[in-house]
Every structure is written in structure tokens, then in C-alpha cells.
Amino acid sequence: MLQEQWNLIEQALLKEFPDDQELWLDHIQFLSSSDEGIFITVPDQIYKERFSDKYYSTVNTIMDRQFNQRYPIHVMVNEEEDEELLILNDDKTVLDNKVEKPTEKKIFIPDLDNKNTFDQFVVGTNNQLAHAAGQRIAEFPGRDYNPFFVYGGVGLGKTHLMQAIGHQIKSSDPLMEVRYVTSEQFTNEYINAIHKNQIHNFRLRYRNADILLVDDIQFLEKKEGIQEELFHTFNKLQESGKQMVFTSDRSPRELKLITDRLLSRFASGLVADIKPPDFETRKAILQNKMIKNNINIENNILEFLANNITNNVRDLEAAVIKLKSIVDLLNEKLTLEKVESELKDILNYHDYTKNISIEKIQKEVANYYNISYSDMKSKKRNDAIAKPRQIAVYLSKQLTRFSTTELGNEFGGRNHSTIIFAYQKIEKEMQISESLRNDIDHLKSRLLRV
Ligand code: ADP
Ligand code: MG
């Protein structure tokens, strides 16, 4: 409980700035404390600025002197508008001026992950634009690209980039209220707040953010109540020029189950995607992580890995962790053979695939989508059959070495351009559809099972 500490700080401030008492200092109120530090409220933005310009450094000096440590201070603006909200919601606790202290972990989010900073982020052609925009936003929050909407597949660095923006802003101005939250947490906190009659606290927390980072927005699909809440939060923050960043596994256009008015807001700033990394970027990421983990590895092994771990950055990281454990625990030198055998489950290694027949792929896919094997070769073109067929084509092209003409023959005598078209169509769709990626991952792992 840090209230006593705050009381001491307050007394020291009064001593230091006696003339400021009535006009300024008396309006700074203790709100609560948690693992995140001390939360205080002020009546408006001007107070907040004054706190940052005039009192903050003194507060730090006081903390150094009296406690030998600095607690993070969070200054929340407690505007009248919120009082109205609070009457609407009949939030008695706050009306009685007894704001319940939000000490629960559930309400106060964990900080940003320390490793998700810009200097750990490897830039490649796949993420160049998103990265550049992120840096610009970190430098001038709320100015050029607001909101910033980043989308892309699993494990491609969306959360990393988003948190890097938060870190950067916080390090240039520690009093900036950077709120990072996954949309799942946002939902849970909201529901919790309603149950506990603490909606005012909830709103104070998000509508007071200087920077709001909401991760994995696709989770809000179909949840209209919480979409509504986010919509109002959005408007409030945009009105006051506060930066917002959202991520999603799909582009705003693909988020079919989010209301149009919220979607149009998401898309009203800059929308950028992150694609899977190409070979050069995968190699750079591996190199970077090997160095950090103190692993020495020959270039041919590095290239072997970059060639055969192609799905996402998370898999590249998993490989590095595995290699690190081999070096540390087994004390063994990393030969290509060793690497190959230890990383079997991560590698999309072509040699594993040489025993797979087209027929096996067709049967597996047909079975998975509940269509008949003969449909794979049929002329039927309705989506329920054409789609699995295209997926089977995609997998056959990836997992076997047959030419597109040969594949055409195996898929009911189609010509090679139809095969290429099907392959490209699925490849494109995978970039935006997580469920398709999951399906394909699932099918692949079944097919590659030895
Ligand atoms: P997403 O949120 O898109 O699913 P994450 O941001 O969680 O992906 O990234 C997965 C892992 O890969 C994290 O550990 C992250 O640090 C790492 N990572 C992703 N992109 C990069 C990159 N460009 N450079 C370095 N590490 C990255
Ligand atoms: Mg993420």
C-alpha cells in the first residue's frame, strides 16, 4: 500500500511549493496504488501538464531521499464528463468519493514485455512499412497516423512492434500513460468492472491513456457490448489527439463481425500489414537471435534453417531456443546432422516429403473437409468442393516434387495454369485468414507425420 508514501510526498511538495497549495496541490488526489505504482487524479489536462513540468522531478527527488526508490507515478485526468458517466451508471462507490482501489492483477495489466523493443526488431521487406510507421508514431504520437492498424498472421511480430512503440514513448516521457491491453483482457476487465460497479474506474483507466495499444482486435468479433465501449473510448481519445494502435490477424475489411462504425474508425488512420519474412529476413532474424544467445553457428547451418523454417518468426525463435539447449545441456557442437535431427518438428524440410503421394494428400484433405475422394478429381466447381480441391493442390505443390502439369493430370486433367491459379489463391488467402492457416497447418502436420 503506497498511500502513506504518497502522503509523505504530498507534504514534501507543500513544503517546497507553499504558494501552490490552494490552486494546484489541493487538487491532486491519491486514487490507488498497485504493483504498477501510485495512481493520482487531477481535474484536467492542464494540471497534468503542470505536474509533469513542475512537480514530477521534485517528486522523484523526494522519493530518492525518503524511500531510496522511485515508484512509478500515474497521473489520471478525472474529468467532469466522467462524473456524468458515473451517475448514469449509478456508480455509488465513486459518488461517495471512495474509489475502490484497483489492486487486483486482473484490473491492472502487466507491463510491456521488456524484450519487445525497436532495437530487437529485425526489419525486412515484410515489415518495413509497418516498422517505419511505428517509429514515426513513437516519435510523434497522435500526429500523423492515428489510429495505426497493423495486421498479419500469427507470430509475425505485431505484438512486438506495438509494444516497441509503447516502450519508446514511455522512455522519452515517463509520465505518458501507455496502456497496453489485449482485446481479451479489455473485455474481461470491462465485464468485471460492470459486476463490481467500477465502470468509472475502468473508463478512467482507458479514456485517460495517452497511448492506447489494443492487441488482437479480432477477439472482439461478435461482442457488440464491448465494441460499443471501445467505440466510445476511441472517440474520446481521438478527440484529445491521443495515439491509438490496434493489431489484428486480418485487415479491417476482413473483420466481418465488427460493427461498421468501429471498423471505419480502425481504418481511418494508417493500415499496414506484416507479411511472413522472406529468406533474407529469416536469416537476419536467426543471426540476430543466435548472437544474443551466444550461439556460434556456421553459415551453411544458418542458411539451412532459414530455408526450412518458413512459417513465422515464432518458429525461428523456437529453433534458437532448442539449439541453445543443445549447446548448454548437452555441450555438443552443432553439426548440420544434429540440427536436422533435433529440429525435425519445426523444419518444413523437403526430404520428409518425398514419400508423400498426391493421392494421400487428396484423401487426407477430402476427409478433413468431408467431401469424397472422387470430388478431388471431378469437374464440380461449387465452393464446398472447389475450395478443398485448391487446398489439396496447394499442399501437393508444397509437399511433393511433381510439376504443375503432372499435378493437373492428377486433379482431373486440369491444365497447369489452373494449378498455379489455385496455388496462388490459397497462398493469398492464407495471409489474411487465420482459420485457413490453422487448417493447413493441421493438414500438413498430419501428412508429415512419419
Ligand atoms: P504476433 O503478435 O504477430 O503473433 P509476436 O509479436 O508475438 O507475433 O512475435 C512472435 C515472436 O517473434 C516474438 O518473440 C517476437 O519478439 C519475435 N519477432 C517477431 N518479429 C520479429 C522481428 N522482426 N525481429 C525480431 N523478433 C521478432
Ligand atoms: Mg500477438
Short mmCIF file of C-alpha atoms and ligand atoms in Angstrom, two decimals:
data_model
loop_
_atom_site.label_atom_id
_atom_site.label_comp_id
_atom_site.label_asym_id
_atom_site.label_seq_id
_atom_site.Cartn_x
_atom_site.Cartn_y
_atom_site.Cartn_z
CA MET A 1 0.00 0.00 0.00
CA LEU A 2 1.62 3.19 -1.16
CA GLN A 3 -0.86 5.71 0.17
CA GLU A 4 1.38 6.60 3.10
CA GLN A 5 4.26 7.17 0.76
CA TRP A 6 2.09 9.45 -1.29
CA ASN A 7 1.05 11.37 1.82
CA LEU A 8 4.69 11.95 2.61
CA ILE A 9 5.34 13.09 -0.94
CA GLU A 10 2.39 15.45 -0.74
CA GLN A 11 3.65 17.00 2.46
CA ALA A 12 7.07 17.49 0.98
CA LEU A 13 5.55 19.10 -2.12
CA LEU A 14 3.57 21.52 0.04
CA LYS A 15 6.72 22.48 1.83
CA GLU A 16 8.56 23.01 -1.40
CA PHE A 17 5.78 24.95 -3.16
CA PRO A 18 3.67 26.58 -0.41
CA ASP A 19 2.10 29.12 -2.78
CA ASP A 20 0.73 26.38 -4.98
CA GLN A 21 -1.38 24.74 -2.34
CA GLU A 22 -4.81 26.14 -2.96
CA LEU A 23 -4.74 26.47 -6.69
CA TRP A 24 -2.81 23.36 -7.60
CA LEU A 25 -1.69 20.91 -5.00
CA ASP A 26 -5.01 20.54 -3.19
CA HIS A 27 -6.49 19.27 -6.44
CA ILE A 28 -4.13 16.38 -6.75
CA GLN A 29 -5.76 13.34 -5.18
CA PHE A 30 -4.48 9.94 -4.39
CA LEU A 31 -6.52 7.34 -6.29
CA SER A 32 -4.95 3.98 -5.68
CA SER A 33 -1.79 2.00 -5.79
CA SER A 34 -0.79 -1.31 -7.22
CA ASP A 35 2.27 -3.16 -8.44
CA GLU A 36 2.31 -0.63 -11.20
CA GLY A 37 2.92 2.28 -8.82
CA ILE A 38 0.93 5.19 -7.47
CA PHE A 39 -2.18 6.47 -9.24
CA ILE A 40 -3.26 10.04 -8.66
CA THR A 41 -6.02 12.10 -10.21
CA VAL A 42 -6.09 15.72 -11.32
CA PRO A 43 -9.03 17.79 -12.59
CA ASP A 44 -7.85 18.32 -16.17
CA GLN A 45 -5.06 18.22 -18.70
CA ILE A 46 -3.56 21.50 -17.54
CA TYR A 47 -2.98 20.02 -14.11
CA LYS A 48 -1.43 17.01 -15.67
CA GLU A 49 0.98 19.12 -17.67
CA ARG A 50 1.83 21.16 -14.65
CA PHE A 51 2.50 18.03 -12.69
CA SER A 52 4.84 16.82 -15.36
CA ASP A 53 6.61 20.17 -15.83
CA LYS A 54 6.79 21.45 -12.32
CA TYR A 55 6.34 18.73 -9.71
CA TYR A 56 7.46 15.50 -11.22
CA SER A 57 11.21 15.98 -10.83
CA THR A 58 10.71 17.14 -7.26
CA VAL A 59 8.58 14.09 -6.56
CA ASN A 60 11.41 11.90 -7.80
CA THR A 61 13.92 13.70 -5.62
CA ILE A 62 11.63 13.24 -2.63
CA MET A 63 11.27 9.53 -3.36
CA ASP A 64 15.04 9.13 -3.73
CA ARG A 65 15.59 10.87 -0.42
CA GLN A 66 12.81 9.32 1.62
CA PHE A 67 12.35 5.83 0.24
CA ASN A 68 15.50 5.21 -1.68
CA GLN A 69 13.42 4.12 -4.62
CA ARG A 70 11.17 5.61 -7.25
CA TYR A 71 7.63 4.39 -7.59
CA PRO A 72 6.09 4.94 -10.99
CA ILE A 73 3.52 7.73 -10.82
CA HIS A 74 0.41 7.66 -12.99
CA VAL A 75 -1.49 10.88 -13.39
CA MET A 76 -5.10 10.37 -14.39
CA VAL A 77 -7.36 13.18 -15.50
CA ASN A 78 -10.67 12.92 -13.69
CA GLU A 79 -12.92 15.00 -15.87
CA GLU A 80 -16.46 16.05 -15.24
CA GLU A 81 -17.57 14.15 -18.27
CA ASP A 82 -16.65 11.04 -16.39
CA GLU A 83 -18.73 12.14 -13.44
CA GLU A 84 -21.73 12.09 -15.74
CA LEU A 85 -20.91 8.66 -16.96
CA LEU A 86 -20.68 7.66 -13.43
CA ILE A 87 -24.06 8.94 -12.48
CA LEU A 88 -25.53 7.20 -15.48
CA ASN A 89 -24.04 4.03 -14.25
CA ASP A 90 -25.09 4.65 -10.70
CA ASP A 91 -21.61 4.08 -9.50
CA LYS A 92 -22.18 4.72 -5.82
CA THR A 93 -18.68 3.95 -4.69
CA VAL A 94 -17.30 6.80 -6.69
CA LEU A 95 -20.07 9.21 -5.85
CA ASP A 96 -19.21 8.70 -2.24
CA ASN A 97 -15.71 9.54 -3.25
CA LYS A 98 -14.48 6.18 -2.13
CA VAL A 99 -12.94 4.81 -5.24
CA GLU A 100 -12.19 1.20 -4.60
CA LYS A 101 -8.57 0.53 -5.00
CA PRO A 102 -7.86 -1.43 -8.12
CA THR A 103 -5.24 -3.67 -6.62
CA GLU A 104 -6.24 -6.82 -8.42
CA LYS A 105 -3.93 -8.05 -11.12
CA LYS A 106 -6.94 -8.54 -13.35
CA ILE A 107 -7.64 -4.88 -13.49
CA PHE A 108 -4.10 -3.67 -13.81
CA ILE A 109 -2.38 -5.10 -16.81
CA PRO A 110 1.13 -6.41 -16.72
CA ASP A 111 3.70 -4.13 -18.25
CA LEU A 112 5.03 -4.41 -21.71
CA ASP A 113 7.41 -7.26 -22.35
CA ASN A 114 10.92 -5.90 -21.93
CA LYS A 115 12.27 -7.66 -24.96
CA ASN A 116 9.76 -6.16 -27.35
CA THR A 117 11.73 -3.06 -28.23
CA PHE A 118 12.72 -1.47 -31.52
CA ASP A 119 16.36 -2.42 -31.20
CA GLN A 120 15.40 -6.09 -31.05
CA PHE A 121 13.15 -5.83 -34.06
CA VAL A 122 14.70 -7.00 -37.31
CA VAL A 123 13.45 -5.05 -40.30
CA GLY A 124 12.87 -6.78 -43.62
CA THR A 125 10.80 -6.20 -46.72
CA ASN A 126 7.93 -7.99 -44.99
CA ASN A 127 7.56 -5.44 -42.20
CA GLN A 128 9.35 -2.34 -43.50
CA LEU A 129 6.38 -0.04 -43.79
CA ALA A 130 4.78 -1.09 -40.50
CA HIS A 131 8.12 -0.61 -38.77
CA ALA A 132 8.77 2.82 -40.26
CA ALA A 133 5.28 3.96 -39.34
CA GLY A 134 5.76 2.58 -35.84
CA GLN A 135 8.92 4.60 -35.39
CA ARG A 136 7.30 7.75 -36.64
CA ILE A 137 4.41 7.25 -34.25
CA ALA A 138 6.77 6.69 -31.35
CA GLU A 139 8.41 9.98 -32.18
CA PHE A 140 5.24 11.99 -32.79
CA PRO A 141 2.40 10.18 -31.07
CA GLY A 142 -1.04 11.22 -32.22
CA ARG A 143 0.23 13.31 -35.09
CA ASP A 144 0.47 11.52 -38.44
CA TYR A 145 -1.05 8.11 -38.28
CA ASN A 146 -3.85 7.87 -35.82
CA PRO A 147 -5.00 5.22 -35.37
CA PHE A 148 -2.37 2.85 -36.60
CA PHE A 149 -3.77 -0.53 -37.53
CA VAL A 150 -1.36 -3.44 -38.00
CA TYR A 151 -2.46 -6.81 -39.25
CA GLY A 152 -0.82 -10.09 -40.19
CA GLY A 153 -0.55 -13.77 -39.37
CA VAL A 154 0.41 -15.42 -36.11
CA GLY A 155 3.93 -14.96 -34.83
CA LEU A 156 4.95 -12.30 -37.32
CA GLY A 157 5.77 -9.52 -34.87
CA LYS A 158 2.59 -7.50 -34.42
CA THR A 159 2.70 -7.52 -30.64
CA HIS A 160 6.43 -6.88 -30.69
CA LEU A 161 6.05 -3.81 -32.90
CA MET A 162 3.12 -2.46 -30.94
CA GLN A 163 4.93 -2.79 -27.63
CA ALA A 164 8.08 -1.30 -29.12
CA ILE A 165 6.06 1.85 -29.80
CA GLY A 166 4.93 1.84 -26.18
CA HIS A 167 8.45 1.38 -24.82
CA GLN A 168 9.86 4.12 -26.98
CA ILE A 169 7.23 6.65 -25.99
CA LYS A 170 7.49 5.78 -22.33
CA SER A 171 11.24 6.09 -22.36
CA SER A 172 11.15 9.55 -23.88
CA ASP A 173 8.43 10.67 -21.49
CA PRO A 174 7.89 8.54 -18.38
CA LEU A 175 4.66 10.32 -17.49
CA MET A 176 2.96 9.24 -20.66
CA GLU A 177 0.19 6.81 -19.75
CA VAL A 178 0.85 3.93 -22.07
CA ARG A 179 -1.95 1.38 -21.89
CA TYR A 180 -1.29 -1.95 -23.48
CA VAL A 181 -4.12 -4.45 -23.41
CA THR A 182 -5.22 -7.43 -25.43
CA SER A 183 -8.80 -7.15 -26.54
CA GLU A 184 -9.48 -10.24 -24.49
CA GLN A 185 -8.23 -8.54 -21.33
CA PHE A 186 -10.13 -5.42 -22.25
CA THR A 187 -13.30 -7.50 -22.44
CA ASN A 188 -12.68 -9.27 -19.16
CA GLU A 189 -11.88 -6.07 -17.32
CA TYR A 190 -15.00 -4.48 -18.68
CA ILE A 191 -17.20 -7.34 -17.56
CA ASN A 192 -15.51 -7.37 -14.18
CA ALA A 193 -15.98 -3.65 -13.81
CA ILE A 194 -19.67 -3.95 -14.54
CA HIS A 195 -20.10 -6.69 -11.97
CA LYS A 196 -18.28 -4.73 -9.33
CA ASN A 197 -19.86 -1.40 -10.13
CA GLN A 198 -16.49 0.01 -11.07
CA ILE A 199 -17.19 1.08 -14.59
CA HIS A 200 -16.00 4.55 -13.71
CA ASN A 201 -12.57 3.25 -12.80
CA PHE A 202 -12.47 1.22 -15.95
CA ARG A 203 -13.24 4.24 -18.10
CA LEU A 204 -10.86 6.42 -16.20
CA ARG A 205 -8.17 3.94 -16.94
CA TYR A 206 -8.68 3.74 -20.70
CA ARG A 207 -10.08 7.12 -21.59
CA ASN A 208 -7.18 8.68 -19.76
CA ALA A 209 -4.50 6.90 -21.67
CA ASP A 210 -2.06 8.98 -23.64
CA ILE A 211 -1.29 5.97 -25.78
CA LEU A 212 -3.73 3.11 -26.15
CA LEU A 213 -2.45 -0.17 -27.57
CA VAL A 214 -5.11 -2.81 -28.15
CA ASP A 215 -3.78 -6.15 -29.33
CA ASP A 216 -5.61 -8.85 -31.30
CA ILE A 217 -8.76 -6.93 -32.02
CA GLN A 218 -10.25 -9.91 -33.89
CA PHE A 219 -11.24 -11.25 -30.49
CA LEU A 220 -13.95 -8.59 -30.31
CA GLU A 221 -15.88 -10.11 -33.19
CA LYS A 222 -19.50 -10.72 -32.26
CA LYS A 223 -19.13 -8.95 -28.92
CA GLU A 224 -21.22 -5.91 -29.51
CA GLY A 225 -21.35 -4.55 -25.99
CA ILE A 226 -17.62 -4.32 -25.70
CA GLN A 227 -17.32 -2.97 -29.23
CA GLU A 228 -19.59 -0.18 -28.15
CA GLU A 229 -17.38 0.55 -25.15
CA LEU A 230 -14.28 0.62 -27.32
CA PHE A 231 -16.06 2.86 -29.78
CA HIS A 232 -16.63 5.48 -27.09
CA THR A 233 -13.11 5.09 -25.76
CA PHE A 234 -11.87 5.59 -29.29
CA ASN A 235 -13.85 8.76 -29.79
CA LYS A 236 -12.73 10.20 -26.51
CA LEU A 237 -9.08 9.53 -27.23
CA GLN A 238 -9.24 10.73 -30.79
CA GLU A 239 -10.89 13.95 -29.67
CA SER A 240 -7.96 14.64 -27.41
CA GLY A 241 -5.41 13.64 -30.04
CA LYS A 242 -4.17 10.57 -28.23
CA GLN A 243 -2.38 7.91 -30.22
CA MET A 244 -4.03 4.53 -30.68
CA VAL A 245 -2.59 1.36 -32.14
CA PHE A 246 -4.56 -1.78 -32.95
CA THR A 247 -3.47 -5.17 -34.18
CA SER A 248 -5.44 -7.95 -35.76
CA ASP A 249 -4.88 -11.19 -37.59
CA ARG A 250 -6.88 -9.76 -40.50
CA SER A 251 -7.35 -6.47 -42.29
CA PRO A 252 -10.29 -4.31 -41.17
CA ARG A 253 -12.18 -5.36 -44.28
CA GLU A 254 -11.90 -8.99 -43.25
CA LEU A 255 -13.27 -8.40 -39.78
CA LYS A 256 -16.80 -9.09 -40.76
CA LEU A 257 -18.26 -9.34 -37.30
CA ILE A 258 -17.23 -5.99 -36.00
CA THR A 259 -19.65 -3.11 -36.42
CA ASP A 260 -19.13 -0.86 -39.41
CA ARG A 261 -18.72 2.28 -37.40
CA LEU A 262 -15.92 0.78 -35.35
CA LEU A 263 -14.27 -0.69 -38.42
CA SER A 264 -14.38 2.59 -40.25
CA ARG A 265 -12.61 4.14 -37.29
CA PHE A 266 -9.95 1.46 -37.26
CA ALA A 267 -9.32 2.10 -40.91
CA SER A 268 -9.39 5.88 -40.64
CA GLY A 269 -5.67 6.23 -39.99
CA LEU A 270 -2.88 4.11 -41.40
CA VAL A 271 -3.45 0.42 -42.06
CA ALA A 272 -0.28 -1.64 -42.60
CA ASP A 273 0.37 -5.34 -42.76
CA ILE A 274 3.23 -7.58 -41.71
CA LYS A 275 3.89 -10.50 -44.04
CA PRO A 276 5.83 -13.67 -43.41
CA PRO A 277 9.57 -12.92 -43.59
CA ASP A 278 11.45 -13.77 -46.77
CA PHE A 279 14.69 -15.78 -46.78
CA GLU A 280 17.00 -12.82 -46.16
CA THR A 281 14.91 -11.57 -43.27
CA ARG A 282 14.63 -15.03 -41.75
CA LYS A 283 18.39 -15.31 -41.92
CA ALA A 284 18.86 -11.89 -40.33
CA ILE A 285 16.42 -12.73 -37.55
CA LEU A 286 18.19 -16.03 -36.86
CA GLN A 287 21.58 -14.36 -36.89
CA ASN A 288 20.39 -11.70 -34.52
CA LYS A 289 18.94 -14.21 -32.06
CA MET A 290 21.96 -16.53 -32.27
CA ILE A 291 24.24 -13.66 -31.34
CA LYS A 292 22.04 -12.69 -28.45
CA ASN A 293 22.06 -16.25 -27.16
CA ASN A 294 25.75 -16.64 -27.67
CA ILE A 295 25.41 -19.48 -30.11
CA ASN A 296 28.09 -19.98 -32.71
CA ILE A 297 26.79 -21.49 -35.85
CA GLU A 298 28.24 -22.00 -39.28
CA ASN A 299 26.78 -20.11 -42.15
CA ASN A 300 25.60 -23.19 -44.00
CA ILE A 301 23.58 -24.31 -40.98
CA LEU A 302 22.14 -20.85 -40.61
CA GLU A 303 21.06 -20.89 -44.25
CA PHE A 304 19.71 -24.39 -43.91
CA LEU A 305 17.49 -23.17 -41.07
CA ALA A 306 16.42 -20.03 -42.90
CA ASN A 307 15.49 -22.19 -45.87
CA ASN A 308 13.47 -24.65 -43.93
CA ILE A 309 11.73 -22.67 -41.20
CA THR A 310 9.41 -20.55 -43.18
CA ASN A 311 6.18 -20.11 -41.31
CA ASN A 312 6.80 -17.34 -38.87
CA VAL A 313 9.23 -15.68 -36.52
CA ARG A 314 8.00 -17.60 -33.53
CA ASP A 315 9.23 -20.84 -35.12
CA LEU A 316 12.61 -19.26 -35.78
CA GLU A 317 12.80 -18.34 -32.12
CA ALA A 318 11.78 -21.83 -31.06
CA ALA A 319 14.65 -23.22 -33.15
CA VAL A 320 17.15 -20.91 -31.49
CA ILE A 321 15.94 -21.91 -28.03
CA LYS A 322 16.26 -25.57 -28.93
CA LEU A 323 19.76 -25.10 -30.27
CA LYS A 324 20.72 -23.16 -27.18
CA SER A 325 19.57 -26.05 -25.02
CA ILE A 326 21.66 -28.49 -27.04
CA VAL A 327 24.73 -26.35 -26.60
CA ASP A 328 24.12 -25.69 -22.90
CA LEU A 329 22.77 -29.00 -21.70
CA LEU A 330 24.46 -31.50 -23.95
CA ASN A 331 27.55 -29.46 -24.55
CA GLU A 332 27.58 -30.63 -28.14
CA LYS A 333 28.80 -28.97 -31.26
CA LEU A 334 26.08 -28.02 -33.68
CA THR A 335 26.57 -30.02 -36.83
CA LEU A 336 24.10 -29.93 -39.67
CA GLU A 337 23.14 -33.51 -38.92
CA LYS A 338 22.49 -32.76 -35.28
CA VAL A 339 20.46 -29.69 -36.11
CA GLU A 340 18.41 -31.61 -38.63
CA SER A 341 17.54 -34.39 -36.27
CA GLU A 342 16.81 -32.19 -33.27
CA LEU A 343 14.63 -29.73 -35.11
CA LYS A 344 12.59 -32.24 -37.07
CA ASP A 345 9.30 -30.96 -35.74
CA ILE A 346 10.00 -27.34 -36.61
CA LEU A 347 11.53 -27.81 -40.05
CA ASN A 348 9.40 -27.85 -43.16
CA TYR A 349 12.15 -29.94 -44.59
CA HIS A 350 11.65 -31.11 -48.13
CA ASP A 351 13.17 -34.54 -47.65
CA TYR A 352 10.46 -35.56 -45.26
CA THR A 353 8.03 -35.01 -48.01
CA LYS A 354 9.41 -37.28 -50.66
CA ASN A 355 7.27 -40.20 -49.56
CA ILE A 356 4.04 -38.32 -49.75
CA SER A 357 1.84 -39.13 -52.70
CA ILE A 358 -0.70 -36.84 -54.26
CA GLU A 359 -3.33 -39.46 -53.58
CA LYS A 360 -2.52 -39.36 -49.88
CA ILE A 361 -2.89 -35.59 -49.82
CA GLN A 362 -6.16 -35.72 -51.74
CA LYS A 363 -7.59 -38.30 -49.38
CA GLU A 364 -6.48 -36.51 -46.26
CA VAL A 365 -7.92 -33.19 -47.41
CA ALA A 366 -11.15 -34.75 -48.68
CA ASN A 367 -11.58 -36.49 -45.38
CA TYR A 368 -10.89 -33.32 -43.41
CA TYR A 369 -13.48 -31.31 -45.35
CA ASN A 370 -15.98 -34.12 -45.57
CA ILE A 371 -16.09 -34.49 -49.30
CA SER A 372 -15.45 -37.61 -51.34
CA TYR A 373 -12.10 -38.55 -52.80
CA SER A 374 -13.57 -38.61 -56.30
CA ASP A 375 -14.67 -34.98 -55.91
CA MET A 376 -10.99 -34.05 -55.86
CA LYS A 377 -10.78 -35.08 -59.49
CA SER A 378 -14.26 -34.05 -60.51
CA LYS A 379 -15.32 -31.07 -62.57
CA LYS A 380 -17.60 -29.75 -59.84
CA ARG A 381 -16.97 -26.12 -59.15
CA ASN A 382 -19.11 -25.23 -56.16
CA ASP A 383 -17.15 -23.74 -53.33
CA ALA A 384 -17.64 -26.62 -50.90
CA ILE A 385 -15.68 -28.82 -53.28
CA ALA A 386 -13.50 -26.38 -55.20
CA LYS A 387 -12.01 -24.93 -52.04
CA PRO A 388 -10.77 -28.25 -50.58
CA ARG A 389 -9.51 -29.14 -54.04
CA GLN A 390 -7.50 -25.92 -54.18
CA ILE A 391 -6.13 -26.65 -50.75
CA ALA A 392 -5.09 -30.12 -51.88
CA VAL A 393 -3.39 -28.56 -54.90
CA TYR A 394 -1.61 -26.12 -52.64
CA LEU A 395 -0.37 -28.87 -50.35
CA SER A 396 0.64 -31.10 -53.25
CA LYS A 397 2.71 -28.36 -54.76
CA GLN A 398 4.37 -27.68 -51.42
CA LEU A 399 4.93 -31.22 -50.29
CA THR A 400 5.75 -33.10 -53.47
CA ARG A 401 8.06 -32.50 -56.38
CA PHE A 402 5.58 -33.00 -59.18
CA SER A 403 5.38 -30.34 -61.85
CA THR A 404 2.23 -28.29 -62.26
CA THR A 405 1.39 -30.25 -65.42
CA GLU A 406 1.67 -33.53 -63.58
CA LEU A 407 -0.43 -32.12 -60.75
CA GLY A 408 -3.01 -31.02 -63.32
CA ASN A 409 -3.31 -34.60 -64.53
CA GLU A 410 -3.81 -35.86 -61.00
CA PHE A 411 -6.56 -33.32 -60.36
CA GLY A 412 -8.94 -34.44 -63.06
CA GLY A 413 -6.98 -33.38 -66.11
CA ARG A 414 -6.75 -29.69 -65.39
CA ASN A 415 -4.15 -27.60 -67.12
CA HIS A 416 -1.13 -26.20 -65.40
CA SER A 417 -2.37 -22.62 -65.23
CA THR A 418 -5.38 -23.80 -63.22
CA ILE A 419 -2.96 -25.40 -60.77
CA ILE A 420 -0.89 -22.23 -60.48
CA PHE A 421 -4.04 -20.20 -60.02
CA ALA A 422 -5.27 -22.48 -57.22
CA TYR A 423 -1.91 -22.40 -55.50
CA GLN A 424 -1.70 -18.61 -55.61
CA LYS A 425 -5.26 -18.19 -54.47
CA ILE A 426 -4.69 -20.26 -51.35
CA GLU A 427 -1.36 -18.60 -50.68
CA LYS A 428 -3.02 -15.21 -50.81
CA GLU A 429 -5.93 -16.23 -48.65
CA MET A 430 -3.61 -17.65 -46.04
CA GLN A 431 -2.15 -14.23 -45.49
CA ILE A 432 -5.44 -12.91 -44.26
CA SER A 433 -7.30 -15.88 -42.88
CA GLU A 434 -6.10 -17.34 -39.66
CA SER A 435 -8.57 -20.19 -39.80
CA LEU A 436 -7.26 -21.24 -43.20
CA ARG A 437 -3.70 -21.11 -41.90
CA ASN A 438 -4.74 -23.28 -38.99
CA ASP A 439 -6.44 -25.77 -41.29
CA ILE A 440 -3.39 -26.01 -43.48
CA ASP A 441 -1.03 -26.33 -40.54
CA HIS A 442 -3.18 -29.09 -39.21
CA LEU A 443 -3.30 -30.93 -42.52
CA LYS A 444 0.41 -30.52 -43.02
CA SER A 445 1.26 -31.93 -39.66
CA ARG A 446 -0.95 -34.95 -40.33
CA LEU A 447 0.66 -35.53 -43.68
CA LEU A 448 4.18 -35.12 -42.40
CA ARG A 449 3.69 -37.48 -39.51
CA VAL A 450 6.08 -40.34 -40.04
P1 ADP B 1 2.30 -11.72 -33.27
O1 ADP B 1 1.86 -10.75 -32.25
O2 ADP B 1 2.25 -11.17 -34.67
O3 ADP B 1 1.63 -13.06 -33.19
P2 ADP B 1 4.79 -11.56 -31.85
O4 ADP B 1 4.99 -10.08 -31.85
O5 ADP B 1 4.33 -12.16 -30.59
O6 ADP B 1 3.84 -12.02 -33.04
O7 ADP B 1 6.14 -12.25 -32.33
C1 ADP B 1 6.45 -13.61 -32.09
C2 ADP B 1 7.88 -13.71 -31.63
O8 ADP B 1 8.76 -13.40 -32.70
C3 ADP B 1 8.19 -12.74 -30.52
O9 ADP B 1 9.03 -13.34 -29.58
C4 ADP B 1 8.88 -11.59 -31.22
O10 ADP B 1 9.81 -10.95 -30.37
C5 ADP B 1 9.58 -12.28 -32.37
N1 ADP B 1 9.63 -11.42 -33.54
C6 ADP B 1 8.64 -11.17 -34.42
N2 ADP B 1 9.03 -10.34 -35.39
C7 ADP B 1 10.32 -10.06 -35.15
C8 ADP B 1 11.29 -9.27 -35.83
N3 ADP B 1 11.01 -8.60 -36.95
N4 ADP B 1 12.53 -9.21 -35.30
C9 ADP B 1 12.83 -9.90 -34.18
N5 ADP B 1 11.97 -10.66 -33.50
C10 ADP B 1 10.72 -10.75 -33.97
MG MG B 2 0.43 -11.01 -30.79
#
